[in-house]
PDB file of C-alpha atoms in Angstrom:
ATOM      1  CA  UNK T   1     -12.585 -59.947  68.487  1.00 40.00           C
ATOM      2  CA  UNK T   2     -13.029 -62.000  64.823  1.00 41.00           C
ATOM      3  CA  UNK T   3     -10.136 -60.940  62.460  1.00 41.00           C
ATOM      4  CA  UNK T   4     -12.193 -59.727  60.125  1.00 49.00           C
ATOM      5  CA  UNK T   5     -11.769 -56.475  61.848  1.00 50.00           C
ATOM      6  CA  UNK T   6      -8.042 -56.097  60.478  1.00 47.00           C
ATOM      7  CA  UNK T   7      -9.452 -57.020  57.346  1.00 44.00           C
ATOM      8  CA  UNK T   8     -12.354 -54.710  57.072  1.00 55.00           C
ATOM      9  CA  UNK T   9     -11.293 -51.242  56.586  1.00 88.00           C
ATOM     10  CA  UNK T  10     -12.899 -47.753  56.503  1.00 93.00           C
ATOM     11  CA  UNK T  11     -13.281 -47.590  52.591  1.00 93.00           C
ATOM     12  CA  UNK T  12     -15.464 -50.611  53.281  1.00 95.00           C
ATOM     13  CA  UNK T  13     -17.990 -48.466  55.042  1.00 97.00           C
ATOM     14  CA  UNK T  14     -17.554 -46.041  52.738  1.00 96.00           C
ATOM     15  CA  UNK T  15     -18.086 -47.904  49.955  1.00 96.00           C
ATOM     16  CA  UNK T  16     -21.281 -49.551  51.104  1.00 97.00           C
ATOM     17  CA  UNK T  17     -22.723 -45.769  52.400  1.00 97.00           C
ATOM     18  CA  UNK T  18     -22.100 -44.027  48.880  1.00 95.00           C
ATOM     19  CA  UNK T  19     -23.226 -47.296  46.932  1.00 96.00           C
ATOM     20  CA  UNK T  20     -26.468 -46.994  49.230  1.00 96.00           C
ATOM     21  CA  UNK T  21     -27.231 -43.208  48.743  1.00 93.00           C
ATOM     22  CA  UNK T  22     -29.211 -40.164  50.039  1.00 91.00           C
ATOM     23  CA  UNK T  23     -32.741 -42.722  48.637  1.00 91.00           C
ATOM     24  CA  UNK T  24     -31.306 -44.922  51.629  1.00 94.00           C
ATOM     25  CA  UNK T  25     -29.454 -42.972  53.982  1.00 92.00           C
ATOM     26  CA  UNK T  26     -32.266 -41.383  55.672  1.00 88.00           C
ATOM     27  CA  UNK T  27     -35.364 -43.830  54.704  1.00 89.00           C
ATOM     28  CA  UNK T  28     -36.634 -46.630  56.824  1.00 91.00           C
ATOM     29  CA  UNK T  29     -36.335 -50.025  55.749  1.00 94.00           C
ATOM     30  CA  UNK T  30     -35.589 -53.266  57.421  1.00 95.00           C
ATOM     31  CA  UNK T  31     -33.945 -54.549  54.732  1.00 96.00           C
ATOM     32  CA  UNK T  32     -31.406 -51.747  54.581  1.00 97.00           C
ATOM     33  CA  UNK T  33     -31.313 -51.730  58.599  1.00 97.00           C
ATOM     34  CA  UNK T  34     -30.361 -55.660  58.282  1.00 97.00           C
ATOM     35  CA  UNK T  35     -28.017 -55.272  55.370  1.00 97.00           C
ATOM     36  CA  UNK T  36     -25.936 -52.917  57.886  1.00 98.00           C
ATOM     37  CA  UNK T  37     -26.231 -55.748  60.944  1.00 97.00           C
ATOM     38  CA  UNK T  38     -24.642 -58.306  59.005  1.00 97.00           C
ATOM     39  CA  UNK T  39     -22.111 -56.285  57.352  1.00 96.00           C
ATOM     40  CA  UNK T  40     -20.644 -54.049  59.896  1.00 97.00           C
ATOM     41  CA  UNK T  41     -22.201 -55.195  63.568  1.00 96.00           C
ATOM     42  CA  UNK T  42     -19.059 -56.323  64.245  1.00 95.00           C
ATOM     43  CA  UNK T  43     -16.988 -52.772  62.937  1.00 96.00           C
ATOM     44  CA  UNK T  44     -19.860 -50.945  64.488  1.00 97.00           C
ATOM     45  CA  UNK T  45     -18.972 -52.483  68.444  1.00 97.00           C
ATOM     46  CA  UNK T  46     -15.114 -51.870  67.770  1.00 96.00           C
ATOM     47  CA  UNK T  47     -15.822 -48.431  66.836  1.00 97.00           C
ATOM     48  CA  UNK T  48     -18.008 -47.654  69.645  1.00 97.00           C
ATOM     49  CA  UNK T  49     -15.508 -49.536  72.303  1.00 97.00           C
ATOM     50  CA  UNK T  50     -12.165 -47.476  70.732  1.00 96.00           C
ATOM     51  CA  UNK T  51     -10.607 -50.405  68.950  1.00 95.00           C
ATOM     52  CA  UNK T  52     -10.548 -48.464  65.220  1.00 96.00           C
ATOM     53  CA  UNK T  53      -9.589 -45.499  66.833  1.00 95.00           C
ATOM     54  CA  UNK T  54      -6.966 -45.367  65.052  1.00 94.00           C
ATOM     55  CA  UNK T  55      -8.847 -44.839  61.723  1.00 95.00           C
ATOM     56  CA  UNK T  56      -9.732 -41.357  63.107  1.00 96.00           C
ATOM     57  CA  UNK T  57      -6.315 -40.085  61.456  1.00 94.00           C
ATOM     58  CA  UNK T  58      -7.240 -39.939  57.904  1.00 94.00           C
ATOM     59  CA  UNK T  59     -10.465 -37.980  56.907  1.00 96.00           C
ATOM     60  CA  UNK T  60     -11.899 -41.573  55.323  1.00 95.00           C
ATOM     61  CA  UNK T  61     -11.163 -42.848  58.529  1.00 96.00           C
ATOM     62  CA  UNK T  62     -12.847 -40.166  60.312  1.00 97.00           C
ATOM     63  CA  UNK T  63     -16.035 -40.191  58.422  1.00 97.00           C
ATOM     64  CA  UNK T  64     -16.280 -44.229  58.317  1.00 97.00           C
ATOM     65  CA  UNK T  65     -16.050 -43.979  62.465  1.00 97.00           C
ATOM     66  CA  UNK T  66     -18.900 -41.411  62.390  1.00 98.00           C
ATOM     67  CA  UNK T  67     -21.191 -43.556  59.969  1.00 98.00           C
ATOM     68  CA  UNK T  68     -20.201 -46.681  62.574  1.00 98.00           C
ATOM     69  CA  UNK T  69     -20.834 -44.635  65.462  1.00 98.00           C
ATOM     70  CA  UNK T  70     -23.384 -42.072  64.773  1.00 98.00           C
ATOM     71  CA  UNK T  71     -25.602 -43.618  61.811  1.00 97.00           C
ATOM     72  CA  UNK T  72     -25.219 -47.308  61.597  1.00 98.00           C
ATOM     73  CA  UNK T  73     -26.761 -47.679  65.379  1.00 98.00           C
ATOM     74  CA  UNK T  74     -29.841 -45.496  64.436  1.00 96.00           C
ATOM     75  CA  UNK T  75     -30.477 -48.158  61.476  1.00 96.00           C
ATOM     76  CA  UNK T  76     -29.655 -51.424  63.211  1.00 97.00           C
ATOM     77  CA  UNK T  77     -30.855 -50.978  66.724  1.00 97.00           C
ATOM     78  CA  UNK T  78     -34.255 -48.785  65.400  1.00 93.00           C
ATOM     79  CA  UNK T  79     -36.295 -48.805  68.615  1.00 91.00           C
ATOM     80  CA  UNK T  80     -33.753 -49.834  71.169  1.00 96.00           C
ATOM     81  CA  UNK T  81     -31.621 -47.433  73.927  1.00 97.00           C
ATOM     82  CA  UNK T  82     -28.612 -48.957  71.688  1.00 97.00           C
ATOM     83  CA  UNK T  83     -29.069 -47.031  69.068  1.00 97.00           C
ATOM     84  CA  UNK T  84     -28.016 -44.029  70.948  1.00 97.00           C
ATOM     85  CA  UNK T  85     -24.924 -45.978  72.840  1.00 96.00           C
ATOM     86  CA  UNK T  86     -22.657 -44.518  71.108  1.00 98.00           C
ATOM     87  CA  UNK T  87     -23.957 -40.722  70.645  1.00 98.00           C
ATOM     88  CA  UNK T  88     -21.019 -39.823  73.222  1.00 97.00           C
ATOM     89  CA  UNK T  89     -18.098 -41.493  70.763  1.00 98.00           C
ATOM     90  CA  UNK T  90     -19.404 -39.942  67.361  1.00 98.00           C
ATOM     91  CA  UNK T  91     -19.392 -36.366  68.989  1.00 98.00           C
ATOM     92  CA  UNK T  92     -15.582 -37.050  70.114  1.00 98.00           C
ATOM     93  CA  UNK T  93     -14.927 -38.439  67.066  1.00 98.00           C
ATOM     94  CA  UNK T  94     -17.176 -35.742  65.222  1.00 98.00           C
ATOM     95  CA  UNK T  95     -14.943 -32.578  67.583  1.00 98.00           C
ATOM     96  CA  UNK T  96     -11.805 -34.818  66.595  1.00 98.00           C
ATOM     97  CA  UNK T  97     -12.535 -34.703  62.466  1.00 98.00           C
ATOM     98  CA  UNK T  98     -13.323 -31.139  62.525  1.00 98.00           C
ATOM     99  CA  UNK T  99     -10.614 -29.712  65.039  1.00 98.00           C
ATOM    100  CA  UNK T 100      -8.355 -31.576  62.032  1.00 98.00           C
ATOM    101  CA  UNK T 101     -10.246 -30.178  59.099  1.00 97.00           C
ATOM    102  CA  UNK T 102     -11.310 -33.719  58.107  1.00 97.00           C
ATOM    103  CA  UNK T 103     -14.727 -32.409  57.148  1.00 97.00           C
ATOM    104  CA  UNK T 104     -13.608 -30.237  54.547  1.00 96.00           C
ATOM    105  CA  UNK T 105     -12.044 -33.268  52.671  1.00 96.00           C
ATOM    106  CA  UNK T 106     -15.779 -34.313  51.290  1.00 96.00           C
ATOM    107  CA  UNK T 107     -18.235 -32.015  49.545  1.00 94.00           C
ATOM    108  CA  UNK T 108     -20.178 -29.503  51.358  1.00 91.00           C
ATOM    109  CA  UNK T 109     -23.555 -32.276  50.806  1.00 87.00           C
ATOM    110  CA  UNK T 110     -21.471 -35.089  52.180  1.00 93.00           C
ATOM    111  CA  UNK T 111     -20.410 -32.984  55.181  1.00 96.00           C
ATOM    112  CA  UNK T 112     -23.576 -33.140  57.378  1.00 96.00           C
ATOM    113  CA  UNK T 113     -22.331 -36.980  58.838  1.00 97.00           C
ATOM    114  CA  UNK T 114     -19.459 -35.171  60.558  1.00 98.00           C
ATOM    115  CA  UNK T 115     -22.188 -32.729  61.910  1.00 98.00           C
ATOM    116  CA  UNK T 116     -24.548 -35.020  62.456  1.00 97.00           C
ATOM    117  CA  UNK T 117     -23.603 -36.510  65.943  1.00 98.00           C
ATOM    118  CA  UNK T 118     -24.163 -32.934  67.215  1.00 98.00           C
ATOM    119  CA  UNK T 119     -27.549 -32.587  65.717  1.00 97.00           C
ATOM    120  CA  UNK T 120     -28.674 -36.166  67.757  1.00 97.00           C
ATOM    121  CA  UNK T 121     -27.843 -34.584  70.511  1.00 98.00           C
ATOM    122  CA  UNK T 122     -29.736 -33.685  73.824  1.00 98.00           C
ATOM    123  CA  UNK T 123     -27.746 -30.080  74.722  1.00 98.00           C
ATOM    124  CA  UNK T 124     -28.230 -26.898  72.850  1.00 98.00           C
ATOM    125  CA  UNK T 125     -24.796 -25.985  72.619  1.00 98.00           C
ATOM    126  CA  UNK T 126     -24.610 -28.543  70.524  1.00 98.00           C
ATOM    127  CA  UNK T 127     -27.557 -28.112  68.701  1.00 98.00           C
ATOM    128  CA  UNK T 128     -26.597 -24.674  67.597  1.00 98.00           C
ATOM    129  CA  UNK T 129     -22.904 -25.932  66.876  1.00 98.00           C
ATOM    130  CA  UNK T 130     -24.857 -28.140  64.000  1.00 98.00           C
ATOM    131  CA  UNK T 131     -27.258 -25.544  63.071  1.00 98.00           C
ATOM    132  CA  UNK T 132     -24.280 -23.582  62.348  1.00 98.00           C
ATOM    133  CA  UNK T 133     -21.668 -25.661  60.941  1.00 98.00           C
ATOM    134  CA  UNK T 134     -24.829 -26.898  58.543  1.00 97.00           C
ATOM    135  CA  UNK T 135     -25.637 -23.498  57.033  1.00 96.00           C
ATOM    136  CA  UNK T 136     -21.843 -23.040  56.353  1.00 95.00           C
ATOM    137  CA  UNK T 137     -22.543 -26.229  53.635  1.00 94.00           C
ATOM    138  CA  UNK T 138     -24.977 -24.267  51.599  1.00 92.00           C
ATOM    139  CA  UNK T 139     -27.544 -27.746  51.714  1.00 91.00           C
ATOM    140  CA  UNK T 140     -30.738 -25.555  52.490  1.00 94.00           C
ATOM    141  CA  UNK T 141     -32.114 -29.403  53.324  1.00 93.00           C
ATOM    142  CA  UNK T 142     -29.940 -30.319  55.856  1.00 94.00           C
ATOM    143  CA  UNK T 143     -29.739 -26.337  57.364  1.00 96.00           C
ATOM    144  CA  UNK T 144     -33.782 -26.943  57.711  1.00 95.00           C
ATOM    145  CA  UNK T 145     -33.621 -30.296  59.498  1.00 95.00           C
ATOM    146  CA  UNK T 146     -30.792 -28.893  61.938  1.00 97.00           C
ATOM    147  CA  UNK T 147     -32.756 -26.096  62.800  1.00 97.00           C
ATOM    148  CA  UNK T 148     -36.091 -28.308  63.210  1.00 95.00           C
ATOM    149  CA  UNK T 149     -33.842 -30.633  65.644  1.00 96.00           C
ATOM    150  CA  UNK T 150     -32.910 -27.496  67.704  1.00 97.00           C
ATOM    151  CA  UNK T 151     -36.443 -26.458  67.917  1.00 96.00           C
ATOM    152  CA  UNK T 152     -37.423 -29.575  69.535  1.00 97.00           C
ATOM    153  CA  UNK T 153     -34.558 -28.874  71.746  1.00 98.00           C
ATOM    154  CA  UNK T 154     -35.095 -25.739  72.529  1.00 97.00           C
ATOM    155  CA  UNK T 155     -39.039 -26.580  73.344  1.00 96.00           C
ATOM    156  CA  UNK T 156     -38.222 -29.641  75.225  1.00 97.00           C
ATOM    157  CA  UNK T 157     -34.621 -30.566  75.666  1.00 97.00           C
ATOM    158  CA  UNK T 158     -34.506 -33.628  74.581  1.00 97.00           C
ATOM    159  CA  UNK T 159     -36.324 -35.652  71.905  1.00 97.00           C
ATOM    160  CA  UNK T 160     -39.654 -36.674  72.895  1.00 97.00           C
ATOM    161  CA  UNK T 161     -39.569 -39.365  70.416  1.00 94.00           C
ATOM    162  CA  UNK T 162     -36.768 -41.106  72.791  1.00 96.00           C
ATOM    163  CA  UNK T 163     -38.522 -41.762  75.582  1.00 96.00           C
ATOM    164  CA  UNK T 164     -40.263 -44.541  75.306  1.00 94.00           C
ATOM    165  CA  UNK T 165     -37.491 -46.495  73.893  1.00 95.00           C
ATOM    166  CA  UNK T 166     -34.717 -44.872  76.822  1.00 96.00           C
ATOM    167  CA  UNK T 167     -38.092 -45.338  79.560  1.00 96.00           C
ATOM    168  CA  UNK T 168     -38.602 -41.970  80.806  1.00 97.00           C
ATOM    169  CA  UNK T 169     -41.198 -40.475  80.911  1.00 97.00           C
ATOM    170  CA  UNK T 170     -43.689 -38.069  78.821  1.00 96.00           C
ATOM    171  CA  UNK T 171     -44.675 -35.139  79.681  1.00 97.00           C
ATOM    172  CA  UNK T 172     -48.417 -33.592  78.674  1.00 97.00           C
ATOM    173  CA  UNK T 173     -46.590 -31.084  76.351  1.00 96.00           C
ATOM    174  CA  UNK T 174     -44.665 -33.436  74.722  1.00 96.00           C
ATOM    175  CA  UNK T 175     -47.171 -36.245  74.395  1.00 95.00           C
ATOM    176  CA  UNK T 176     -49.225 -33.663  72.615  1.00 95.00           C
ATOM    177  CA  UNK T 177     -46.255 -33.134  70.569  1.00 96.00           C
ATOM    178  CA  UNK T 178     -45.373 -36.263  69.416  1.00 94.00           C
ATOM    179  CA  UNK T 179     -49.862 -36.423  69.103  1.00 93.00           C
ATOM    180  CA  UNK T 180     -49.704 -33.863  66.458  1.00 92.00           C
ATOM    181  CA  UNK T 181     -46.810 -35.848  64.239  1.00 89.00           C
ATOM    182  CA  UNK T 182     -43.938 -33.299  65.989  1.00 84.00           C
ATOM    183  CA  UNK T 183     -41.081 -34.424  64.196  1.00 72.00           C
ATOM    184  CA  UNK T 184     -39.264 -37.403  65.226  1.00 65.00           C
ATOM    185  CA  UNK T 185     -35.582 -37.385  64.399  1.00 55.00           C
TER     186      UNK T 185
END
C-alpha cells in the first residue's frame, strides 16, 4: 500500500467534506465525483479492507471512515456494483461510532453521515433504525429523506434504482416505479 496512507489522516477527509458542503455533498457532478478519486481512492480501499480501522477510536476518526466507506463510493463509482462494496463496513463502522457516542460529538445537521449507512441499506430494521435516529436530529430534511428511503423499502425491499447496475432484475411494479421518477437514492 503507497505511504501516503500514514500520511493522510482523517482530518484530511474531513477537511475536504466540510470545505465541499451540503451544495456538494448530495449533488451530482463529475467533477466533484473525480476530485474524490484522486484524492482519497487510495484512503477509500484501506478503509473498506480494515487497514484505518484504527481511526474508528476518535469520533473524527469515526466519521472520516463513514465518509470513506459509506459516501465517497456512491460519488466515485456512480453507476457501478462498487459503489455499494462497502455498505457492509460503514454500517459496522456506523453501529461502532454510535455504540461509543461518537455521533453526538458533531451537530445534530452533521449527524446524518453516521446514520447514513443504515438509510442505504436493503433491510427494514435498518431502515427504521435511520428513520429514527434521524428525527432525534431535529433536520426535518434529512427525517423526510429517511422516511422516503424506508418507503421504498417497505414497498419493495430493496432499491429499484440498484438493479441494473447490481444485474438483477426488475420487476413490473418497480419498473413502473422507477417509470414515474420513484425516487432514486
Amino acid at each position: 500500500m503507497p505511504s501516503d496512507i500514514d500520511t493522510t489522516d482523517a482530518l484530511d477527509v474531513l477537511e475536504f467534506w466540510w470545505q465541499a458542503g451540503p451544495d456538494k455533498w448530495f449533488a451530482r457532478s463529475d467533477a466533484f465525483d473525480a476530485e474524490i478519486s484522486d484524492r482519497f481512492l487510495t484512503l477509500m480501499e484501506a478503509a473498506r479492507t480494515g487497514q484505518l480501522d484504527a481511526w474508528a477510536t476518535t469520533p473524527h476518526g469515526s466519521l472520516a471512515l463513514l465518509l470513506l466507506t459509506d459516501q465517497f463510493p456512491r460519488n466515485v463509482y456512480r453507476n457501478d456494483p462498487r459503489a455499494f462494496a462497502s455498505d457492509a463496513k460503514a454500517r459496522d463502522l456506523a453501529d461502532l461510532a454510535l455504540a461509543q457516542g461518537h455521533d453526538r460529538a458533531f451537530p445534530k445537521a452533521v449527524r446524518v453521515f453516521f446514520y447514513l449507512p443504515y438509510e442505504h441499506a436493503e433491510d427494514m430494521a435498518l431502515q427504521e433504525k435511520a428513520v429514527d435516529l434521524c428525527r432525534r436530529t431535529g433536520e426535518h430534511l434529512y427525517f423526510h429523506y429517511a422516511l422516503l428511503h424506508m418507503d421504498v423499502i417497505r414497498r419493495f425491499g430493496r432499491f429499484p434504482h440498484r438493479n441494473a447496475v447490481l444485474g438483477r432484475q426488475t420487476t413490473e411494479a418497480e419498473a413502473a416505479y422507477l417509470a414515474d421518477g420513484g425516487f432514486a437514492a
